[in-house]
Amino acid sequence: MKRELAPVLTALILCLPPADAEGAAKKEKEVAAPGGRPSFAETVEGLERRDGLVAFWVDDDAGKIWLEIPAEAWTEPLELLYIEALESGLGSNPVGLDRGQLGPTRVVRLRPVGGKLLIEERNLGYRALSENPREVAAVESSFATSVLWAGPIATRDDDGTGLVDLTTFLLRDAHEVVRTLEETEQGTFQLDAERSAVDLDACLAFPDNVELTAVLTYGGKKVGEHVRSTAPTADSVTLVQHHSFVRLPPEGYHPRPFDPRAGSFAIRFADYAADLAAPLEKRWIVRHRLEKTDPTAASSPVVEPIVYYVDSGA
């Protein structure tokens, strides 16, 4: 029996490809397989690029916004101001979801980590006002940050520039409308992705800021009277949400201590580099950044005046 099987086994062994040839064939199959990671050029083919503080690509067919990640972000995360707001409101004063209502202003980092782009809010409630970078880093790493969103990096160009689909970031309940409606006893609502979309025509890029807009629809149950009296269909509340990424101001701003007699507000944070005899809490006054054209003069025109715009619909 053994003698009969020997020629057959020998023939089978001779027919098998070498181990390295098998690995190469498998690798070639994986590269050629459909659904592989497309190149940067393939991803943006046919899309419109809008260049500004951060460039992005508009996909009209899919209704997507592709954010361009600068190559330098891999070594030094890009820091920006992030502000979200309601561009249109519910129309009910007791609920408070008003047209033009701003959310908090955040300092965020666009930080690539492990194949994803993190939009991470810095924790400025705890700082070290120190010239020692190690002391600054020690305090920063001692307190949690907040990742507001994370998305997979789809591709990278030869120069290191990356792309991430930002659509789900724009279509999330950033203004916490669901929580507000619940707290004001207006029912149980949920963001409906099928009835929400990015307003691509209203997504604009400028040298110092990027403006992105989405239309969000919330479906509700056991809807309260304030929503019933304002929304045309009570269980379908549609609002317009706005997102702004803004360039950080340049260096040179000099903070001033808060004084309650000034009739303003205070920025509060803990300074872990403070002297042992000094209080841990710091309070700075909230004020405009005004600089004289002539610093030596007692009174002088400002370099960049503060301009207020009145809504023409008022």
PDB file of C-alpha atoms in Angstrom:
ATOM      1  CA  MET A   1       0.000   0.000   0.000  1.00  0.00           C
ATOM      2  CA  LYS A   2       2.816   2.364   0.876  1.00  0.00           C
ATOM      3  CA  ARG A   3       4.603   1.633  -2.411  1.00  0.00           C
ATOM      4  CA  GLU A   4       1.439   2.478  -4.361  1.00  0.00           C
ATOM      5  CA  LEU A   5       0.941   5.855  -2.610  1.00  0.00           C
ATOM      6  CA  ALA A   6       4.555   7.024  -2.854  1.00  0.00           C
ATOM      7  CA  PRO A   7       4.505   8.045  -6.562  1.00  0.00           C
ATOM      8  CA  VAL A   8       1.179   9.855  -6.045  1.00  0.00           C
ATOM      9  CA  LEU A   9       2.446  11.873  -3.052  1.00  0.00           C
ATOM     10  CA  THR A  10       5.643  12.737  -4.896  1.00  0.00           C
ATOM     11  CA  ALA A  11       3.644  14.034  -7.835  1.00  0.00           C
ATOM     12  CA  LEU A  12       1.454  16.165  -5.541  1.00  0.00           C
ATOM     13  CA  ILE A  13       4.459  17.684  -3.804  1.00  0.00           C
ATOM     14  CA  LEU A  14       6.095  18.550  -7.112  1.00  0.00           C
ATOM     15  CA  CYS A  15       2.882  20.277  -8.242  1.00  0.00           C
ATOM     16  CA  LEU A  16       2.768  22.586  -5.173  1.00  0.00           C
ATOM     17  CA  PRO A  17       4.177  26.100  -5.726  1.00  0.00           C
ATOM     18  CA  PRO A  18       7.147  27.234  -3.647  1.00  0.00           C
ATOM     19  CA  ALA A  19       6.272  28.973  -0.368  1.00  0.00           C
ATOM     20  CA  ASP A  20       7.552  32.353  -1.563  1.00  0.00           C
ATOM     21  CA  ALA A  21       5.623  32.055  -4.840  1.00  0.00           C
ATOM     22  CA  GLU A  22       2.431  31.262  -2.920  1.00  0.00           C
ATOM     23  CA  GLY A  23       2.925  34.320  -0.685  1.00  0.00           C
ATOM     24  CA  ALA A  24       3.576  36.554  -3.681  1.00  0.00           C
ATOM     25  CA  ALA A  25       0.450  35.273  -5.430  1.00  0.00           C
ATOM     26  CA  LYS A  26      -1.607  35.886  -2.279  1.00  0.00           C
ATOM     27  CA  LYS A  27      -0.201  39.408  -1.919  1.00  0.00           C
ATOM     28  CA  GLU A  28      -0.902  40.171  -5.562  1.00  0.00           C
ATOM     29  CA  LYS A  29      -4.466  38.924  -5.103  1.00  0.00           C
ATOM     30  CA  GLU A  30      -4.945  41.149  -2.046  1.00  0.00           C
ATOM     31  CA  VAL A  31      -3.670  44.240  -3.860  1.00  0.00           C
ATOM     32  CA  ALA A  32      -5.805  43.558  -6.865  1.00  0.00           C
ATOM     33  CA  ALA A  33      -8.916  42.711  -4.809  1.00  0.00           C
ATOM     34  CA  PRO A  34     -11.890  45.054  -5.186  1.00  0.00           C
ATOM     35  CA  GLY A  35     -12.542  47.379  -2.262  1.00  0.00           C
ATOM     36  CA  GLY A  36      -8.853  48.055  -1.685  1.00  0.00           C
ATOM     37  CA  ARG A  37      -7.732  51.432  -0.357  1.00  0.00           C
ATOM     38  CA  PRO A  38      -7.952  53.934  -3.236  1.00  0.00           C
ATOM     39  CA  SER A  39      -5.274  56.500  -3.952  1.00  0.00           C
ATOM     40  CA  PHE A  40      -5.680  60.174  -3.115  1.00  0.00           C
ATOM     41  CA  ALA A  41      -6.197  61.029  -6.797  1.00  0.00           C
ATOM     42  CA  GLU A  42      -8.836  58.317  -7.193  1.00  0.00           C
ATOM     43  CA  THR A  43     -10.726  59.499  -4.113  1.00  0.00           C
ATOM     44  CA  VAL A  44     -10.981  63.137  -5.240  1.00  0.00           C
ATOM     45  CA  GLU A  45     -11.507  62.438  -8.939  1.00  0.00           C
ATOM     46  CA  GLY A  46     -14.463  64.496 -10.148  1.00  0.00           C
ATOM     47  CA  LEU A  47     -14.840  66.345  -6.825  1.00  0.00           C
ATOM     48  CA  GLU A  48     -14.674  70.110  -6.254  1.00  0.00           C
ATOM     49  CA  ARG A  49     -11.865  71.406  -4.027  1.00  0.00           C
ATOM     50  CA  ARG A  50     -12.566  74.448  -1.857  1.00  0.00           C
ATOM     51  CA  ASP A  51      -9.343  75.928  -0.576  1.00  0.00           C
ATOM     52  CA  GLY A  52      -9.034  77.906   2.636  1.00  0.00           C
ATOM     53  CA  LEU A  53      -7.803  77.668   6.221  1.00  0.00           C
ATOM     54  CA  VAL A  54      -8.350  73.918   5.819  1.00  0.00           C
ATOM     55  CA  ALA A  55      -9.139  72.662   2.316  1.00  0.00           C
ATOM     56  CA  PHE A  56     -12.005  70.275   1.690  1.00  0.00           C
ATOM     57  CA  TRP A  57     -13.529  68.425  -1.260  1.00  0.00           C
ATOM     58  CA  VAL A  58     -17.244  68.413  -2.120  1.00  0.00           C
ATOM     59  CA  ASP A  59     -18.874  65.224  -3.401  1.00  0.00           C
ATOM     60  CA  ASP A  60     -22.206  66.321  -4.864  1.00  0.00           C
ATOM     61  CA  ASP A  61     -23.277  62.815  -5.846  1.00  0.00           C
ATOM     62  CA  ALA A  62     -22.729  61.242  -2.437  1.00  0.00           C
ATOM     63  CA  GLY A  63     -23.518  64.382  -0.404  1.00  0.00           C
ATOM     64  CA  LYS A  64     -20.172  64.208   1.385  1.00  0.00           C
ATOM     65  CA  ILE A  65     -17.458  66.556   2.581  1.00  0.00           C
ATOM     66  CA  TRP A  66     -13.900  65.215   2.455  1.00  0.00           C
ATOM     67  CA  LEU A  67     -11.551  67.128   4.746  1.00  0.00           C
ATOM     68  CA  GLU A  68      -7.957  67.469   3.604  1.00  0.00           C
ATOM     69  CA  ILE A  69      -5.487  66.714   6.392  1.00  0.00           C
ATOM     70  CA  PRO A  70      -2.272  68.747   5.985  1.00  0.00           C
ATOM     71  CA  ALA A  71       0.902  66.667   5.790  1.00  0.00           C
ATOM     72  CA  GLU A  72       2.398  68.509   8.774  1.00  0.00           C
ATOM     73  CA  ALA A  73      -0.498  67.421  11.014  1.00  0.00           C
ATOM     74  CA  TRP A  74       1.216  64.036  11.463  1.00  0.00           C
ATOM     75  CA  THR A  75       4.090  65.684  13.313  1.00  0.00           C
ATOM     76  CA  GLU A  76       2.293  68.701  14.800  1.00  0.00           C
ATOM     77  CA  PRO A  77      -1.516  68.533  15.164  1.00  0.00           C
ATOM     78  CA  LEU A  78      -3.398  71.474  13.674  1.00  0.00           C
ATOM     79  CA  GLU A  79      -5.031  73.648  16.347  1.00  0.00           C
ATOM     80  CA  LEU A  80      -8.183  75.615  15.546  1.00  0.00           C
ATOM     81  CA  LEU A  81     -11.106  77.330  17.200  1.00  0.00           C
ATOM     82  CA  TYR A  82     -14.307  75.327  16.773  1.00  0.00           C
ATOM     83  CA  ILE A  83     -17.760  76.876  17.197  1.00  0.00           C
ATOM     84  CA  GLU A  84     -21.136  75.276  16.486  1.00  0.00           C
ATOM     85  CA  ALA A  85     -24.434  77.135  16.333  1.00  0.00           C
ATOM     86  CA  LEU A  86     -28.059  76.886  15.258  1.00  0.00           C
ATOM     87  CA  GLU A  87     -28.572  78.716  11.990  1.00  0.00           C
ATOM     88  CA  SER A  88     -32.336  78.217  12.258  1.00  0.00           C
ATOM     89  CA  GLY A  89     -34.315  77.755  15.459  1.00  0.00           C
ATOM     90  CA  LEU A  90     -37.383  76.031  16.840  1.00  0.00           C
ATOM     91  CA  GLY A  91     -39.197  79.320  17.500  1.00  0.00           C
ATOM     92  CA  SER A  92     -40.169  78.689  21.117  1.00  0.00           C
ATOM     93  CA  ASN A  93     -38.735  80.927  23.830  1.00  0.00           C
ATOM     94  CA  PRO A  94     -39.440  78.477  26.710  1.00  0.00           C
ATOM     95  CA  VAL A  95     -37.460  75.737  24.939  1.00  0.00           C
ATOM     96  CA  GLY A  96     -34.593  78.042  23.973  1.00  0.00           C
ATOM     97  CA  LEU A  97     -33.405  76.523  20.690  1.00  0.00           C
ATOM     98  CA  ASP A  98     -33.196  79.945  19.068  1.00  0.00           C
ATOM     99  CA  ARG A  99     -32.021  81.077  15.659  1.00  0.00           C
ATOM    100  CA  GLY A 100     -28.357  82.108  15.827  1.00  0.00           C
ATOM    101  CA  GLN A 101     -27.777  80.444  19.205  1.00  0.00           C
ATOM    102  CA  LEU A 102     -24.065  79.766  19.719  1.00  0.00           C
ATOM    103  CA  GLY A 103     -22.617  76.743  21.417  1.00  0.00           C
ATOM    104  CA  PRO A 104     -19.386  76.885  23.434  1.00  0.00           C
ATOM    105  CA  THR A 105     -16.158  78.004  21.790  1.00  0.00           C
ATOM    106  CA  ARG A 106     -13.586  75.223  21.866  1.00  0.00           C
ATOM    107  CA  VAL A 107      -9.909  74.925  21.019  1.00  0.00           C
ATOM    108  CA  VAL A 108      -9.547  71.654  19.121  1.00  0.00           C
ATOM    109  CA  ARG A 109      -6.725  69.669  17.570  1.00  0.00           C
ATOM    110  CA  LEU A 110      -6.969  67.792  14.294  1.00  0.00           C
ATOM    111  CA  ARG A 111      -4.809  64.842  15.301  1.00  0.00           C
ATOM    112  CA  PRO A 112      -4.127  61.736  13.182  1.00  0.00           C
ATOM    113  CA  VAL A 113      -3.840  58.659  15.416  1.00  0.00           C
ATOM    114  CA  GLY A 114      -3.854  54.984  14.440  1.00  0.00           C
ATOM    115  CA  GLY A 115      -5.413  55.428  11.021  1.00  0.00           C
ATOM    116  CA  LYS A 116      -8.055  57.857  12.263  1.00  0.00           C
ATOM    117  CA  LEU A 117      -8.393  61.625  12.488  1.00  0.00           C
ATOM    118  CA  LEU A 118      -9.368  62.759  15.974  1.00  0.00           C
ATOM    119  CA  ILE A 119     -11.050  66.104  16.542  1.00  0.00           C
ATOM    120  CA  GLU A 120      -9.920  66.568  20.105  1.00  0.00           C
ATOM    121  CA  GLU A 121     -10.882  69.382  22.463  1.00  0.00           C
ATOM    122  CA  ARG A 122      -8.078  70.659  24.643  1.00  0.00           C
ATOM    123  CA  ASN A 123      -8.662  70.883  28.377  1.00  0.00           C
ATOM    124  CA  LEU A 124      -7.933  74.536  29.152  1.00  0.00           C
ATOM    125  CA  GLY A 125      -9.419  74.366  32.639  1.00  0.00           C
ATOM    126  CA  TYR A 126      -6.044  73.097  33.905  1.00  0.00           C
ATOM    127  CA  ARG A 127      -2.802  74.671  32.691  1.00  0.00           C
ATOM    128  CA  ALA A 128       0.774  75.489  33.584  1.00  0.00           C
ATOM    129  CA  LEU A 129       1.694  79.077  32.708  1.00  0.00           C
ATOM    130  CA  SER A 130       5.368  78.225  32.534  1.00  0.00           C
ATOM    131  CA  GLU A 131       8.344  78.620  30.220  1.00  0.00           C
ATOM    132  CA  ASN A 132       9.308  75.037  31.003  1.00  0.00           C
ATOM    133  CA  PRO A 133       7.838  72.801  28.251  1.00  0.00           C
ATOM    134  CA  ARG A 134       8.130  69.708  30.439  1.00  0.00           C
ATOM    135  CA  GLU A 135       6.075  71.333  33.168  1.00  0.00           C
ATOM    136  CA  VAL A 136       3.451  72.381  30.610  1.00  0.00           C
ATOM    137  CA  ALA A 137       3.340  68.859  29.164  1.00  0.00           C
ATOM    138  CA  ALA A 138       3.138  67.265  32.628  1.00  0.00           C
ATOM    139  CA  VAL A 139       0.037  69.256  33.562  1.00  0.00           C
ATOM    140  CA  GLU A 140      -1.565  68.756  30.160  1.00  0.00           C
ATOM    141  CA  SER A 141      -1.140  64.986  30.364  1.00  0.00           C
ATOM    142  CA  SER A 142      -2.556  64.895  33.902  1.00  0.00           C
ATOM    143  CA  PHE A 143      -6.078  65.876  32.868  1.00  0.00           C
ATOM    144  CA  ALA A 144      -8.438  64.325  30.334  1.00  0.00           C
ATOM    145  CA  THR A 145      -9.120  65.818  26.919  1.00  0.00           C
ATOM    146  CA  SER A 146     -12.364  65.250  24.971  1.00  0.00           C
ATOM    147  CA  VAL A 147     -12.433  63.622  21.549  1.00  0.00           C
ATOM    148  CA  LEU A 148     -15.520  65.116  19.908  1.00  0.00           C
ATOM    149  CA  TRP A 149     -15.339  62.892  16.824  1.00  0.00           C
ATOM    150  CA  ALA A 150     -13.093  60.369  15.072  1.00  0.00           C
ATOM    151  CA  GLY A 151     -13.135  59.192  11.473  1.00  0.00           C
ATOM    152  CA  PRO A 152     -10.992  56.766   9.457  1.00  0.00           C
ATOM    153  CA  ILE A 153      -8.345  58.307   7.204  1.00  0.00           C
ATOM    154  CA  ALA A 154      -9.319  57.080   3.738  1.00  0.00           C
ATOM    155  CA  THR A 155      -6.035  57.707   1.951  1.00  0.00           C
ATOM    156  CA  ARG A 156      -2.775  59.679   1.897  1.00  0.00           C
ATOM    157  CA  ASP A 157      -1.082  61.351  -1.029  1.00  0.00           C
ATOM    158  CA  ASP A 158       2.617  60.974  -1.849  1.00  0.00           C
ATOM    159  CA  ASP A 159       3.359  64.275  -0.089  1.00  0.00           C
ATOM    160  CA  GLY A 160       1.641  63.088   3.107  1.00  0.00           C
ATOM    161  CA  THR A 161      -1.662  64.935   2.659  1.00  0.00           C
ATOM    162  CA  GLY A 162      -4.570  62.828   3.907  1.00  0.00           C
ATOM    163  CA  LEU A 163      -8.328  62.668   3.389  1.00  0.00           C
ATOM    164  CA  VAL A 164     -11.094  61.931   5.869  1.00  0.00           C
ATOM    165  CA  ASP A 165     -14.841  61.813   5.315  1.00  0.00           C
ATOM    166  CA  LEU A 166     -16.124  64.585   7.616  1.00  0.00           C
ATOM    167  CA  THR A 167     -19.807  64.003   6.853  1.00  0.00           C
ATOM    168  CA  THR A 168     -20.720  62.197  10.075  1.00  0.00           C
ATOM    169  CA  PHE A 169     -19.074  64.968  12.107  1.00  0.00           C
ATOM    170  CA  LEU A 170     -21.372  67.502  10.447  1.00  0.00           C
ATOM    171  CA  LEU A 171     -24.473  65.313  10.779  1.00  0.00           C
ATOM    172  CA  ARG A 172     -24.207  64.720  14.522  1.00  0.00           C
ATOM    173  CA  ASP A 173     -26.255  66.443  17.210  1.00  0.00           C
ATOM    174  CA  ALA A 174     -23.474  68.882  18.107  1.00  0.00           C
ATOM    175  CA  HIS A 175     -25.832  71.415  19.707  1.00  0.00           C
ATOM    176  CA  GLU A 176     -27.422  68.736  21.916  1.00  0.00           C
ATOM    177  CA  VAL A 177     -30.917  69.441  20.646  1.00  0.00           C
ATOM    178  CA  VAL A 178     -32.119  66.028  21.863  1.00  0.00           C
ATOM    179  CA  ARG A 179     -31.009  66.806  25.421  1.00  0.00           C
ATOM    180  CA  THR A 180     -32.606  70.273  25.376  1.00  0.00           C
ATOM    181  CA  LEU A 181     -35.954  68.927  24.169  1.00  0.00           C
ATOM    182  CA  GLU A 182     -35.876  66.241  26.853  1.00  0.00           C
ATOM    183  CA  GLU A 183     -34.936  68.641  29.645  1.00  0.00           C
ATOM    184  CA  THR A 184     -37.736  71.027  28.661  1.00  0.00           C
ATOM    185  CA  GLU A 185     -40.207  68.091  28.647  1.00  0.00           C
ATOM    186  CA  GLN A 186     -40.913  68.301  24.933  1.00  0.00           C
ATOM    187  CA  GLY A 187     -40.766  64.571  24.283  1.00  0.00           C
ATOM    188  CA  THR A 188     -38.294  61.896  23.305  1.00  0.00           C
ATOM    189  CA  PHE A 189     -36.480  62.895  20.125  1.00  0.00           C
ATOM    190  CA  GLN A 190     -33.774  61.254  18.061  1.00  0.00           C
ATOM    191  CA  LEU A 191     -31.684  62.543  15.165  1.00  0.00           C
ATOM    192  CA  ASP A 192     -32.867  60.917  11.925  1.00  0.00           C
ATOM    193  CA  ALA A 193     -29.898  60.459   9.570  1.00  0.00           C
ATOM    194  CA  GLU A 194     -32.180  59.501   6.679  1.00  0.00           C
ATOM    195  CA  ARG A 195     -33.863  62.917   6.804  1.00  0.00           C
ATOM    196  CA  SER A 196     -30.651  64.886   7.375  1.00  0.00           C
ATOM    197  CA  ALA A 197     -28.057  66.139   4.890  1.00  0.00           C
ATOM    198  CA  VAL A 198     -25.024  68.392   4.504  1.00  0.00           C
ATOM    199  CA  ASP A 199     -25.915  71.627   2.701  1.00  0.00           C
ATOM    200  CA  LEU A 200     -23.025  71.483   0.252  1.00  0.00           C
ATOM    201  CA  ASP A 201     -23.760  74.890  -1.309  1.00  0.00           C
ATOM    202  CA  ALA A 202     -23.440  76.511   2.127  1.00  0.00           C
ATOM    203  CA  CYS A 203     -20.068  74.897   2.887  1.00  0.00           C
ATOM    204  CA  LEU A 204     -17.462  77.598   2.264  1.00  0.00           C
ATOM    205  CA  ALA A 205     -13.732  78.025   2.801  1.00  0.00           C
ATOM    206  CA  PHE A 206     -11.857  81.253   3.525  1.00  0.00           C
ATOM    207  CA  PRO A 207      -8.241  82.028   4.469  1.00  0.00           C
ATOM    208  CA  ASP A 208      -9.008  82.382   8.187  1.00  0.00           C
ATOM    209  CA  ASN A 209     -12.102  80.212   8.614  1.00  0.00           C
ATOM    210  CA  VAL A 210     -14.131  77.331   7.228  1.00  0.00           C
ATOM    211  CA  GLU A 211     -17.934  77.376   7.412  1.00  0.00           C
ATOM    212  CA  LEU A 212     -19.932  74.140   7.151  1.00  0.00           C
ATOM    213  CA  THR A 213     -23.704  73.693   7.316  1.00  0.00           C
ATOM    214  CA  ALA A 214     -26.044  70.733   7.766  1.00  0.00           C
ATOM    215  CA  VAL A 215     -29.827  70.288   7.775  1.00  0.00           C
ATOM    216  CA  LEU A 216     -30.812  68.012  10.684  1.00  0.00           C
ATOM    217  CA  THR A 217     -34.196  66.400  11.283  1.00  0.00           C
ATOM    218  CA  TYR A 218     -35.259  65.059  14.674  1.00  0.00           C
ATOM    219  CA  GLY A 219     -38.082  62.551  15.015  1.00  0.00           C
ATOM    220  CA  GLY A 220     -40.034  62.611  18.281  1.00  0.00           C
ATOM    221  CA  LYS A 221     -42.571  60.771  20.398  1.00  0.00           C
ATOM    222  CA  LYS A 222     -44.915  62.092  23.108  1.00  0.00           C
ATOM    223  CA  VAL A 223     -44.233  65.606  21.791  1.00  0.00           C
ATOM    224  CA  GLY A 224     -44.763  68.537  24.155  1.00  0.00           C
ATOM    225  CA  GLU A 225     -47.013  71.550  23.593  1.00  0.00           C
ATOM    226  CA  HIS A 226     -44.197  74.017  22.771  1.00  0.00           C
ATOM    227  CA  VAL A 227     -43.003  71.897  19.867  1.00  0.00           C
ATOM    228  CA  ARG A 228     -46.587  71.245  18.741  1.00  0.00           C
ATOM    229  CA  SER A 229     -47.273  74.970  18.651  1.00  0.00           C
ATOM    230  CA  THR A 230     -44.199  75.837  16.565  1.00  0.00           C
ATOM    231  CA  ALA A 231     -43.248  72.915  14.285  1.00  0.00           C
ATOM    232  CA  PRO A 232     -45.565  72.321  11.272  1.00  0.00           C
ATOM    233  CA  THR A 233     -45.463  68.573  11.988  1.00  0.00           C
ATOM    234  CA  ALA A 234     -44.881  67.997  15.666  1.00  0.00           C
ATOM    235  CA  ASP A 235     -42.962  64.731  15.420  1.00  0.00           C
ATOM    236  CA  SER A 236     -40.567  66.079  12.777  1.00  0.00           C
ATOM    237  CA  VAL A 237     -38.382  68.996  13.855  1.00  0.00           C
ATOM    238  CA  THR A 238     -35.874  70.214  11.241  1.00  0.00           C
ATOM    239  CA  LEU A 239     -33.126  72.669  12.202  1.00  0.00           C
ATOM    240  CA  VAL A 240     -30.059  74.035  10.431  1.00  0.00           C
ATOM    241  CA  GLN A 241     -26.779  73.522  12.273  1.00  0.00           C
ATOM    242  CA  HIS A 242     -23.624  75.479  11.526  1.00  0.00           C
ATOM    243  CA  HIS A 243     -19.987  74.557  12.203  1.00  0.00           C
ATOM    244  CA  SER A 244     -17.052  76.984  12.103  1.00  0.00           C
ATOM    245  CA  PHE A 245     -13.335  76.241  12.190  1.00  0.00           C
ATOM    246  CA  VAL A 246     -11.413  79.469  12.804  1.00  0.00           C
ATOM    247  CA  ARG A 247      -7.706  80.283  12.803  1.00  0.00           C
ATOM    248  CA  LEU A 248      -6.262  80.876  16.257  1.00  0.00           C
ATOM    249  CA  PRO A 249      -5.309  84.501  16.925  1.00  0.00           C
ATOM    250  CA  PRO A 250      -1.627  85.416  16.557  1.00  0.00           C
ATOM    251  CA  GLU A 251       0.759  85.695  19.483  1.00  0.00           C
ATOM    252  CA  GLY A 252       0.999  88.918  21.460  1.00  0.00           C
ATOM    253  CA  TYR A 253      -2.254  89.040  23.412  1.00  0.00           C
ATOM    254  CA  HIS A 254      -1.763  90.246  26.986  1.00  0.00           C
ATOM    255  CA  PRO A 255      -4.400  88.975  29.433  1.00  0.00           C
ATOM    256  CA  ARG A 256      -5.624  91.131  32.294  1.00  0.00           C
ATOM    257  CA  PRO A 257      -6.735  89.984  35.745  1.00  0.00           C
ATOM    258  CA  PHE A 258     -10.482  89.949  36.285  1.00  0.00           C
ATOM    259  CA  ASP A 259     -12.001  92.676  38.444  1.00  0.00           C
ATOM    260  CA  PRO A 260     -15.728  92.454  39.234  1.00  0.00           C
ATOM    261  CA  ARG A 261     -15.963  96.263  39.092  1.00  0.00           C
ATOM    262  CA  ALA A 262     -15.298  96.130  35.340  1.00  0.00           C
ATOM    263  CA  GLY A 263     -18.765  94.736  34.613  1.00  0.00           C
ATOM    264  CA  SER A 264     -17.471  91.903  32.466  1.00  0.00           C
ATOM    265  CA  PHE A 265     -17.045  88.144  32.748  1.00  0.00           C
ATOM    266  CA  ALA A 266     -14.120  86.007  33.820  1.00  0.00           C
ATOM    267  CA  ILE A 267     -12.201  83.111  32.302  1.00  0.00           C
ATOM    268  CA  ARG A 268     -11.341  80.735  35.151  1.00  0.00           C
ATOM    269  CA  PHE A 269      -8.696  78.025  35.162  1.00  0.00           C
ATOM    270  CA  ALA A 270      -6.227  76.352  37.504  1.00  0.00           C
ATOM    271  CA  ASP A 271      -2.569  77.285  37.025  1.00  0.00           C
ATOM    272  CA  TYR A 272      -0.369  74.491  38.377  1.00  0.00           C
ATOM    273  CA  ALA A 273       2.769  76.544  37.748  1.00  0.00           C
ATOM    274  CA  ALA A 274       1.659  79.248  40.185  1.00  0.00           C
ATOM    275  CA  ASP A 275       3.934  80.157  43.096  1.00  0.00           C
ATOM    276  CA  LEU A 276       3.192  78.337  46.341  1.00  0.00           C
ATOM    277  CA  ALA A 277       2.074  81.595  47.913  1.00  0.00           C
ATOM    278  CA  ALA A 278      -0.221  82.479  45.001  1.00  0.00           C
ATOM    279  CA  PRO A 279      -3.746  81.138  44.480  1.00  0.00           C
ATOM    280  CA  LEU A 280      -4.112  78.125  42.192  1.00  0.00           C
ATOM    281  CA  GLU A 281      -7.122  79.616  40.401  1.00  0.00           C
ATOM    282  CA  LYS A 282      -6.501  82.278  37.776  1.00  0.00           C
ATOM    283  CA  ARG A 283      -9.210  84.657  36.589  1.00  0.00           C
ATOM    284  CA  TRP A 284      -8.783  86.690  33.413  1.00  0.00           C
ATOM    285  CA  ILE A 285     -11.215  89.279  32.194  1.00  0.00           C
ATOM    286  CA  VAL A 286     -13.066  88.661  28.912  1.00  0.00           C
ATOM    287  CA  ARG A 287     -12.277  91.610  26.661  1.00  0.00           C
ATOM    288  CA  HIS A 288     -11.672  92.634  23.065  1.00  0.00           C
ATOM    289  CA  ARG A 289      -8.173  92.598  21.652  1.00  0.00           C
ATOM    290  CA  LEU A 290      -7.596  96.281  20.852  1.00  0.00           C
ATOM    291  CA  GLU A 291      -4.130  97.635  20.074  1.00  0.00           C
ATOM    292  CA  LYS A 292      -3.148 101.265  19.551  1.00  0.00           C
ATOM    293  CA  THR A 293      -1.664 102.382  16.263  1.00  0.00           C
ATOM    294  CA  ASP A 294       0.609 104.579  18.408  1.00  0.00           C
ATOM    295  CA  PRO A 295       1.498 102.678  21.596  1.00  0.00           C
ATOM    296  CA  THR A 296       3.173 105.766  23.100  1.00  0.00           C
ATOM    297  CA  ALA A 297       0.063 107.947  22.861  1.00  0.00           C
ATOM    298  CA  ALA A 298      -2.392 108.239  25.736  1.00  0.00           C
ATOM    299  CA  SER A 299      -5.237 107.868  23.225  1.00  0.00           C
ATOM    300  CA  SER A 300      -4.903 106.454  19.720  1.00  0.00           C
ATOM    301  CA  PRO A 301      -6.944 104.859  16.928  1.00  0.00           C
ATOM    302  CA  VAL A 302      -6.855 101.072  17.055  1.00  0.00           C
ATOM    303  CA  VAL A 303      -4.998  98.826  14.618  1.00  0.00           C
ATOM    304  CA  GLU A 304      -8.059  96.690  13.964  1.00  0.00           C
ATOM    305  CA  PRO A 305     -11.366  98.108  15.200  1.00  0.00           C
ATOM    306  CA  ILE A 306     -14.164  95.886  16.460  1.00  0.00           C
ATOM    307  CA  VAL A 307     -16.979  95.839  13.891  1.00  0.00           C
ATOM    308  CA  TYR A 308     -20.516  94.741  14.718  1.00  0.00           C
ATOM    309  CA  TYR A 309     -22.919  93.681  11.993  1.00  0.00           C
ATOM    310  CA  VAL A 310     -26.653  94.103  12.477  1.00  0.00           C
ATOM    311  CA  ASP A 311     -28.802  91.431  10.867  1.00  0.00           C
ATOM    312  CA  SER A 312     -30.635  93.074   7.987  1.00  0.00           C
ATOM    313  CA  GLY A 313     -33.636  90.933   8.884  1.00  0.00           C
ATOM    314  CA  ALA A 314     -33.974  92.819  12.188  1.00  0.00           C
TER     315      ALA A 314
END
